Coordinates of C-alpha atoms in Angstrom, one line a residue:
M17 CA -1.9 -13.7 -25.0
T18 CA -1.7 -15.6 -21.7
D19 CA -1.6 -19.3 -20.8
T20 CA -4.4 -21.0 -19.0
S21 CA -3.9 -23.6 -16.3
D22 CA -4.5 -26.4 -18.8
G23 CA -1.9 -25.1 -21.2
R24 CA -4.2 -23.6 -23.8
R25 CA -3.8 -20.1 -25.2
Q26 CA -6.2 -17.5 -24.0
I27 CA -7.3 -14.7 -26.3
D28 CA -6.0 -11.3 -25.1
S29 CA -8.3 -8.4 -24.5
P30 CA -7.9 -4.7 -23.7
E31 CA -9.2 -5.3 -20.1
A32 CA -6.4 -7.8 -19.5
F33 CA -3.8 -5.5 -21.1
R34 CA -4.8 -2.6 -18.9
A35 CA -4.9 -4.7 -15.8
D36 CA -1.3 -6.1 -16.5
L37 CA -0.1 -2.5 -17.1
A38 CA -1.5 -1.4 -13.7
E39 CA 0.2 -4.5 -12.2
A40 CA 3.5 -3.5 -13.7
L41 CA 3.2 -0.2 -12.0
R42 CA 2.5 -1.8 -8.7
R43 CA 5.4 -4.2 -9.0
G44 CA 7.6 -1.1 -9.8
N45 CA 6.2 0.5 -6.7
L46 CA 5.2 3.6 -8.7
S47 CA 2.5 6.0 -7.6
L48 CA 0.8 8.1 -10.3
R49 CA 2.8 11.0 -9.2
Q50 CA 6.1 9.0 -9.6
A51 CA 5.0 7.6 -12.9
E52 CA 4.3 11.1 -14.2
K53 CA 7.7 12.3 -13.1
K54 CA 9.6 9.4 -14.6
S55 CA 7.6 8.9 -17.8
G56 CA 6.7 12.4 -18.8
W57 CA 3.0 11.6 -19.1
A58 CA 0.5 13.5 -16.9
K59 CA -1.0 11.5 -14.0
S60 CA -4.5 12.0 -15.4
T61 CA -3.5 10.6 -18.8
I62 CA -1.9 7.5 -17.2
A63 CA -4.9 6.9 -15.1
R64 CA -7.3 7.1 -18.0
A65 CA -5.1 4.9 -20.1
I66 CA -5.3 2.2 -17.4
K67 CA -9.1 2.6 -17.2
D68 CA -10.5 2.6 -20.7
G69 CA -9.6 1.4 -24.2
I70 CA -6.3 0.3 -25.6
P71 CA -3.5 2.8 -24.4
K72 CA -1.2 4.5 -26.8
L73 CA 1.8 2.4 -27.5
D74 CA 4.3 5.2 -26.7
L75 CA 2.6 5.8 -23.3
V76 CA 2.8 2.1 -22.5
I77 CA 6.5 1.9 -23.4
D78 CA 7.3 5.0 -21.4
V79 CA 5.3 4.0 -18.3
L80 CA 6.7 0.5 -18.4
T81 CA 10.3 1.8 -18.7
A82 CA 9.7 4.0 -15.8
A83 CA 8.5 1.0 -13.8
G84 CA 11.8 -0.8 -14.6
V85 CA 10.7 -3.1 -17.3
Q86 CA 13.6 -4.2 -19.4
A87 CA 14.0 -4.2 -23.2
P88 CA 13.2 -7.9 -24.0
E89 CA 9.9 -7.6 -22.1
L90 CA 9.1 -4.3 -23.6
E91 CA 9.2 -6.0 -27.1
E92 CA 6.7 -8.6 -25.8
W93 CA 4.5 -5.6 -24.8
R94 CA 4.9 -4.1 -28.2
A95 CA 3.8 -7.3 -30.0
R96 CA 0.9 -7.7 -27.6
H97 CA -0.3 -4.2 -28.3
D98 CA 0.0 -4.7 -32.0
R99 CA -2.2 -7.8 -31.8
L100 CA -4.8 -6.0 -29.7
V101 CA -5.0 -3.1 -32.2
L102 CA -5.8 -5.5 -35.0
L103 CA -8.5 -7.3 -33.1
P104 CA -12.0 -6.7 -34.5
P105 CA -14.4 -4.8 -32.2
T106 CA -16.6 -7.0 -29.8
P107 CA -20.0 -7.4 -31.6
P108 CA -23.0 -6.4 -29.5
V109 CA -24.9 -9.1 -27.7
L110 CA -28.4 -9.4 -29.3
D111 CA -31.4 -10.4 -27.2
T112 CA -32.8 -13.6 -28.7
A113 CA -35.6 -14.0 -26.1
A114 CA -39.1 -14.6 -27.5
P115 CA -41.1 -11.4 -27.8
T116 CA -44.0 -10.9 -25.4
D117 CA -47.2 -8.9 -25.6
G118 CA -46.4 -6.8 -22.6
P119 CA -44.3 -3.6 -22.6
P120 CA -40.5 -4.1 -22.9
P121 CA -38.5 -4.2 -19.7
P122 CA -36.7 -1.1 -18.7
R123 CA -33.3 -0.9 -20.3
Q124 CA -30.5 -1.7 -17.8
R125 CA -27.0 -0.6 -18.0
P126 CA -24.4 -3.4 -18.0
P127 CA -22.4 -4.0 -14.8
V128 CA -19.1 -2.2 -14.8
R129 CA -16.2 -4.3 -13.5
R130 CA -13.7 -2.4 -11.5
R131 CA -10.7 -3.6 -9.6
W132 CA -11.6 -1.4 -6.6
L133 CA -14.8 -3.5 -6.2
V134 CA -12.7 -6.6 -5.7
L135 CA -10.7 -4.7 -3.2
A136 CA -13.8 -3.6 -1.4
G137 CA -14.9 -7.2 -1.2
V138 CA -11.5 -8.3 0.3
G139 CA -11.9 -5.3 2.6
I140 CA -14.9 -6.9 4.3
L141 CA -12.7 -9.8 5.3
V142 CA -10.0 -7.4 6.4
I143 CA -12.5 -5.6 8.6
T144 CA -13.5 -8.8 10.3
A145 CA -9.9 -9.7 11.0
A146 CA -8.9 -6.2 12.2
L147 CA -11.8 -6.1 14.7
S148 CA -11.1 -9.6 15.9
V149 CA -7.5 -8.5 16.7
M150 CA -8.8 -5.5 18.7
V151 CA -11.1 -7.6 21.0
T152 CA -9.7 -5.9 24.1
F153 CA -11.3 -2.6 22.9
F154 CA -14.9 -1.5 22.9
V155 CA -15.3 -0.5 19.3
T156 CA -18.2 1.6 18.3
E157 CA -19.4 3.1 14.9
P158 CA -19.7 6.8 14.7
T159 CA -23.3 7.9 15.2
Q160 CA -25.2 11.1 15.3
D161 CA -28.4 11.9 17.2
Q162 CA -30.3 14.2 14.8
S163 CA -32.9 15.1 17.5
S164 CA -30.3 16.5 20.0
T165 CA -28.5 19.8 19.8
A166 CA -26.3 19.1 22.8
V167 CA -22.6 19.0 22.1
S168 CA -21.2 15.7 23.4
P169 CA -17.8 15.6 25.1
P170 CA -14.9 13.9 23.2
S171 CA -15.0 10.2 23.3
S172 CA -12.3 8.0 24.9
R173 CA -13.6 4.8 23.2
P174 CA -11.8 3.6 20.1
V175 CA -13.8 3.5 16.9
A176 CA -13.4 1.6 13.6
I177 CA -12.6 3.3 10.4
V178 CA -12.2 2.2 6.8
V179 CA -9.3 3.2 4.5
Q180 CA -10.0 4.9 1.1
N181 CA -6.6 4.8 -0.7
K182 CA -7.9 6.8 -3.7
V183 CA -6.9 9.8 -5.7
A184 CA -9.2 12.5 -7.0
I185 CA -8.1 12.9 -10.8
G186 CA -10.1 15.2 -13.1
T187 CA -13.7 14.4 -12.2
E188 CA -13.1 10.8 -11.1
L189 CA -11.9 9.0 -8.0
L190 CA -9.3 6.2 -8.7
E191 CA -7.4 3.6 -6.5
D192 CA -3.8 4.7 -6.0
F193 CA -1.2 2.3 -7.3
T194 CA 0.8 2.5 -4.1
P195 CA -0.7 1.4 -0.7
A196 CA -1.4 3.6 2.1
Y197 CA 0.5 3.1 5.4
L198 CA 0.8 4.1 9.0
S199 CA 3.7 6.4 10.1
S200 CA 5.2 7.3 13.4
K201 CA 4.7 11.0 12.7
P202 CA 1.9 12.9 11.1
I203 CA 3.9 13.9 8.0
P204 CA 4.1 12.6 4.4
F205 CA 7.0 10.8 2.7
C206 CA 7.6 8.6 5.7
G207 CA 8.6 5.7 3.3
R208 CA 11.5 7.8 2.1
D209 CA 12.3 9.5 5.4
G210 CA 12.2 6.4 7.7
C211 CA 9.1 7.1 9.8
K212 CA 6.9 4.5 8.0
L213 CA 5.7 1.6 10.2
E214 CA 6.6 -1.8 8.9
D215 CA 3.9 -4.2 7.7
T216 CA 1.2 -1.6 7.6
D217 CA 0.6 -1.3 3.8
M218 CA -3.2 -1.0 3.1
S219 CA -5.6 -0.7 0.1
S220 CA -9.1 0.7 0.1
G221 CA -11.5 -1.3 2.3
A222 CA -8.9 -2.1 5.0
A223 CA -10.1 -1.6 8.6
L224 CA -8.4 0.2 11.4
V225 CA -9.3 1.0 15.0
V226 CA -8.5 4.6 16.1
D227 CA -8.6 6.2 19.5
C228 CA -7.7 9.9 18.9
F229 CA -6.4 12.3 16.3
V230 CA -3.7 15.1 16.0
F231 CA -3.1 17.9 13.5
G232 CA -0.1 17.6 11.4
A233 CA 0.9 18.2 7.8
T234 CA -1.9 19.3 5.5
M235 CA -2.7 16.6 3.0
S236 CA -4.8 16.4 -0.1
N237 CA -6.1 13.5 -2.2
A238 CA -6.4 15.6 -5.3
D239 CA -4.2 15.8 -8.4
L240 CA -4.5 19.6 -8.7
S241 CA -2.9 19.6 -12.1
S242 CA -5.6 17.4 -13.7
E243 CA -8.3 18.9 -15.9
G244 CA -11.7 19.2 -14.2
I245 CA -10.4 18.8 -10.7
D246 CA -12.3 21.9 -9.6
R247 CA -15.5 20.0 -10.4
N248 CA -14.4 16.8 -8.5
P249 CA -16.8 16.2 -5.6
H250 CA -14.4 13.7 -4.1
K251 CA -11.3 16.0 -3.5
H252 CA -10.5 16.5 0.1
S253 CA -7.7 18.2 2.1
S254 CA -7.2 18.1 5.8
S255 CA -4.4 18.4 8.4
R256 CA -6.1 15.8 10.7
W257 CA -4.4 12.5 11.2
Y258 CA -6.0 9.5 13.1
R259 CA -4.0 7.5 15.5
A260 CA -4.5 3.8 14.7
L261 CA -4.1 1.0 17.3
L262 CA -2.0 -2.1 16.4
P263 CA -1.3 -5.4 18.2
G264 CA 1.7 -5.4 20.4
D265 CA 1.0 -1.9 21.9
R266 CA 2.0 -0.2 18.6
S267 CA 0.2 2.7 17.1
G268 CA 0.7 4.9 14.0
Y269 CA -0.9 7.8 12.2
L270 CA -3.0 7.9 9.0
A271 CA -4.0 11.1 7.2
E272 CA -7.7 11.8 7.2
V273 CA -7.7 12.2 3.4
Y274 CA -7.1 8.4 3.1
V275 CA -10.1 7.6 5.2
A276 CA -13.6 6.9 3.7
P277 CA -15.7 10.1 3.8
E278 CA -18.1 8.9 6.5
Y279 CA -15.3 8.5 8.9
R280 CA -13.8 12.0 8.5
G281 CA -14.4 15.0 10.8
G282 CA -13.0 13.6 14.1
L283 CA -15.7 11.1 14.8
G284 CA -16.1 12.7 18.3
L285 CA -12.7 11.6 19.4
A286 CA -10.4 13.6 21.6
E287 CA -7.0 15.0 20.4
C288 CA -4.1 12.7 21.2
R289 CA -2.1 13.4 24.3
G290 CA 1.5 12.5 24.8

């Protein structure tokens, strides 16, 4: 259970439990790949546990231990899990509206709340802020003239792109626990190797302004070990990296696999020089 602002106790729920578990992973700065390596559970299993139902207790304890949670807090998680398992299932909501003579309205599926929708909403604000910082540039959205077959020359105008920091697992596309970032080189593991640019952490929905691209290390957004990945329409691999422009004459690279699909393919930009 959690405390409300007025001091009352709030009934716990599987949704809140899973959200707190995901938050513990973020606080521990663990990606799905790192959580798999440290806990012994497959990335796809961890991702599904945070998405649906009440996760298995042994998985919860192993993942939390990998995230650095200490024994006293682990016992609180055990007790919380035990309470949730004993909760009765949520009864269905019955329609008490008065019957009508007309045909029944079409059945509608209930809205599904997902944390990435919140991030997308925040991303709209981030887009506005990013574009306002780049007022010295003429920013254009990528367009394509379907009626023309002429090949346009590479553009020298910066364009806006949107980050998609998600992992293709099984047949799904899920937000990564660790943020995307810009690097000084078009290679992975810059957080470990010292080529990560400071203060550039981003989640899905963040906006960047890019002016060119390079070809570097080949990257993939797919968990190739997860079941069903061959049928996942969202998996993508590419060696293209966009160069993003930052205030203060700074710039950094972002792999194309971490860009929303509609902004992939080069956007008509030229390759970076120098």
